[in-house]
Amino acid sequence: MKERYDFKTIEPKWQTRWADQKIYAVPDAADKPKYYCLEMFPYPSGKLHMGHVRNYSIGDVVARYKTMQGFNVLHPMGWDAFGLPAENAAIKHGAMHPAQWTYENIATMREQLKQLGISYDWDREVATCHPGYYKWTQWLFLQLYHQGLAYKKKAAVNWCPSCATVLANEQVKDGGCERCKAVVERRELEQWFFKITDYADRLLDDLEKLPGWPDKVKIMQDNWIGRSEGAEITFTIDGMDESMTVFTTRPDTVFGVTYMVLAPEHPLVEKLIEGKPQAEDVRKLAASVRHQSELARTATETEKIGLFTGAYCINPVNGAKVPVLVANYVLMDYGTGAVMGVPAHDQRDFEFARKYNLPIRVVIQPEGVALNPDEMNEAYYGGGLMVNSGHFDGTPNEDGITAVTRYLDEKGLGHGLINYRLRDWLISRQRYWGAPIPIVYCEKCGTVPVPVQDLPVMLPMDVAFTPTGRSPLEEHAAFANATCPTCGGQAWRETDTMDTFMCSSWYYYRYTSPRDEDNAWDPASVRYWLPVDQYIGGVEHAILHLLYSRFFTKVLFDAGLVDNEEPFTNLLTQGMVLKDGTKMSKSKGNVVSPEDIIATYGADTARLFILFAAPPERDLEWSVQGVEGCYRFLNRVWRLVEPLGDSLAGVPLPGPGKMSGVNGEMRRVTHVTIKRVTEDVGNRFNFNTAVSAIMELVNALYQYREVPEMDRDRGVMKEAVETLVVLLAPFGPHIAEELWEVTGHAESVHSMPWPAYEPEAIQEDEVTIVVQINGKVRERMLVPANIKPDEMKELVMQQERVQELIAGKQVVKVIPVPGKLLNIVVK
RNA sequence: GCGGGCGUGGCGGAACGGCAGACGCGCUGGACUUAGGAUCCAGUGGGGCAACUCGUGGAGGUUCAAAUCCUCUCGCCCGCACCA
């Protein structure tokens, strides 16, 4: 026997055999219940990092466990393969095409995943940059287009003046370019959008249909959607044939308006200031705001700057004439880009009014106290009766909200409205390495969608990567010039590509029929597999990816293309992998590479440690010693099981029923372990405690081995050892498979059924209970396990020691907790 | 500012409101050994010779019983952030 188990031989041996025998290939339908286990597919950035290892180890335990439980498990893997880093790499090392870079990375990472022994059905692998995939991404775009959910409009985008290119929002960090740190500017460009805002309400309401999602994620989405109820009110501009509309959540305070504010970019601003002395200053402010907008967001408290436009508004409810200002704190892209100023009841307005000496007018009066504007230190948000509000005076302000809204509606001055923070999804990217938007522009016919039969719109490979900032597609004449699909005339192609989030928002459908050339997916397959039963990934996707996926699913549902309204029934967001208390990063030099760990300790050790060191949703601190501990444990298992060889092969397992003595105790531990591991993996995803349960079984087996041979039962030994190997299989698939073979089994351990514990075997005749006096542990005693509470009381009270302890005291109460303890309350 | 999460031995972490610290690391001792940084066995929260006693960030509270529930508070982490 070798001192250490030879993972370097064992792991490749089984990886090859599993692949040859395709034991993880899953048929589309079976008489078994289905289970779709999905981990977020990676961007092929180069090599796997520990976060990937964690993500995929967790998923693999779930997939293997469910398979052993008798489910038909879909467990696929693919690549989120379009994206900016590939293009950057191409620009950096001129010779390398993004496709080459991407496919090489995919090859490396696929190999690493295989080395980890993850049970993927590789026949279903997809890569979003493959024409066979992005054809259907384009098809999806057309679905949205034909449903009126895709539209084009001019929009401000992030522009990096140094890279001379547009940046996606996610590439802007702290107002600067992610790559070169230059300050990002805003530019206006024609862009494609998806009307995700049409689905805002459903995306919000249906969060309630997701009990299997962490509250944290649901709250984040809730905040992101940002629904708020209120009213739009229109104010006319004094002396002009113009008006401005504001959104407010407090229509009950409309009588308290003392000024109005427009966002500096608001189109009305120019009309108001034209020819007025303050025009230049206002324009200057507008220019500076437009320039700083991204940066300003990061400043904790940007100073509020306001300027008078020279114009006045008429308050429609009381005819009051109030000044119209322009201020940097009003955002153009929320609400109407204009607000009413009610300093008495809004803190921001209050501070603004004080700064610029604008009047403060109290219109909500709390009971008993009279608010005096001159003496107020802050805005009043509490309830009260409406005052200074015409015929609404005396109305409780909560009722005033609806009353005023109804009044505005009747008079045609406004109406109730629900506003959202959620913006439409900008999907245009001025990028090469992405799926082309399937649109052509014809001089005669205008915007024309590419017909489905002409898909895919192929991304040309023969492009030049010069860092001009212009997309290589714009410069590619053969691509950019097109004929109109409708009239056959001269046309040009849309040269923007799609946001990669589009590619990743539907891939879980494609896995169900990944090679279908005639459909994005086979409806029957989707009906069978969807929704995803368990989705696993990092919390960094809590909003964008998960929200977009939910949006697509609802759109597809409405189009009758899928039957599920939500894509992911259960969501597990795993924590980060840390080293020295912080996230691993190259700059900090604290990166632990998976390949080193696999080379030194093997994949099973790496997996085991990562599952054992912390519960999955919590951050995990990497520890070399912890890894060694897991390695030691696997060796301990090896030394226990391997020497047995097939000596137990013909031994019959113990029949059901209770055994006595050491054998009964060993059986009890075996079955308790089954129970614990089943509950920890199946119900709670607490893999760390599942692993410790298995460790305890091993410890018990070492003890059992010390028992004289004549007192031991070989059937009990066999049952314990086989249970150990089977329970270990999802965590350390290679070592378990090898030991399974060594102990004389022909079939794969991964096709074994998950064991069920025998309730009778875990029952104990006697249990130790704790005797407490006034809640403090004073004594322990052995009592029959099935003792009745009254009998237990009696038994305990008779005890000499207990009598001593309560001597001279008055027993007030005795609380028996069957099987656990008895608390005697004395005075 | 708003929202969410987390504070338990030297460390990672366990504990349906019921024996705090499972399991692992580390440490201590022993066995085996030419050797041990391998392995096996035992011990290991603090204080005390002991009976005991103190202990889950802090302060209150509910309860026969609180790491767990409630209130306040401190510290750290994450998300959103002028949202009208």
mmCIF file of C-alpha atoms (C1' of nucleotides) in Angstrom, chain B residues 33-83:
data_model
loop_
_atom_site.group_PDB
_atom_site.id
_atom_site.type_symbol
_atom_site.label_atom_id
_atom_site.label_comp_id
_atom_site.label_asym_id
_atom_site.label_seq_id
_atom_site.Cartn_x
_atom_site.Cartn_y
_atom_site.Cartn_z
ATOM 1 C "C1'" U B 33 10.021 4.613 13.784
ATOM 2 C "C1'" U B 34 17.011 4.881 11.470
ATOM 3 C "C1'" A B 35 14.184 9.411 10.907
ATOM 4 C "C1'" G B 36 9.373 12.212 11.019
ATOM 5 C "C1'" G B 37 7.180 17.894 8.641
ATOM 6 C "C1'" A B 38 4.235 10.598 7.607
ATOM 7 C "C1'" U B 39 0.779 7.786 10.510
ATOM 8 C "C1'" C B 40 -2.018 6.254 14.926
ATOM 9 C "C1'" C B 41 -3.887 7.471 20.031
ATOM 10 C "C1'" A B 42 -5.102 11.169 23.731
ATOM 11 C "C1'" G B 43 -5.773 16.253 25.252
ATOM 12 C "C1'" U B 44 -6.972 21.330 23.949
ATOM 13 C "C1'" G B 45 -12.362 28.379 25.471
ATOM 14 C "C1'" G B 46 -10.634 31.528 30.058
ATOM 15 C "C1'" G B 47 -9.887 31.262 35.560
ATOM 16 C "C1'" G B 48 -9.324 27.632 39.678
ATOM 17 C "C1'" C B 49 -5.765 21.953 42.878
ATOM 18 C "C1'" A B 50 -10.917 21.269 43.163
ATOM 19 C "C1'" A B 51 -16.196 21.742 43.991
ATOM 20 C "C1'" C B 52 -17.070 25.466 40.859
ATOM 21 C "C1'" U B 53 -17.079 29.831 38.011
ATOM 22 C "C1'" C B 54 -16.845 33.270 33.772
ATOM 23 C "C1'" G B 55 -17.793 33.137 28.696
ATOM 24 C "C1'" U B 56 -21.146 34.007 21.711
ATOM 25 C "C1'" G B 57 -19.087 42.774 20.058
ATOM 26 C "C1'" G B 58 -21.726 46.023 24.198
ATOM 27 C "C1'" A B 59 -26.300 47.472 27.277
ATOM 28 C "C1'" G B 60 -31.198 46.271 28.429
ATOM 29 C "C1'" G B 61 -35.624 43.012 27.839
ATOM 30 C "C1'" U B 62 -38.917 38.455 26.940
ATOM 31 C "C1'" U B 63 -38.502 33.194 28.764
ATOM 32 C "C1'" C B 64 -38.165 27.788 33.253
ATOM 33 C "C1'" A B 65 -34.202 28.240 29.419
ATOM 34 C "C1'" A B 66 -31.268 33.124 24.611
ATOM 35 C "C1'" A B 67 -25.394 32.767 20.260
ATOM 36 C "C1'" U B 68 -30.566 32.122 18.600
ATOM 37 C "C1'" C B 69 -36.425 36.240 19.825
ATOM 38 C "C1'" C B 70 -37.302 41.913 20.949
ATOM 39 C "C1'" U B 71 -35.254 47.155 21.855
ATOM 40 C "C1'" C B 72 -31.105 50.260 21.850
ATOM 41 C "C1'" U B 73 -25.858 50.619 20.768
ATOM 42 C "C1'" C B 74 -20.778 49.864 18.698
ATOM 43 C "C1'" G B 75 -17.685 47.765 14.809
ATOM 44 C "C1'" C B 76 -16.872 45.588 10.001
ATOM 45 C "C1'" C B 77 -18.515 44.136 4.994
ATOM 46 C "C1'" C B 78 -21.732 44.577 0.662
ATOM 47 C "C1'" G B 79 -25.407 46.969 -2.522
ATOM 48 C "C1'" C B 80 -27.869 51.652 -4.029
ATOM 49 C "C1'" A B 81 -26.976 56.562 -3.811
ATOM 50 C "C1'" C B 82 -29.257 64.135 -5.248
ATOM 51 C "C1'" C B 83 -35.062 59.162 -7.518
#
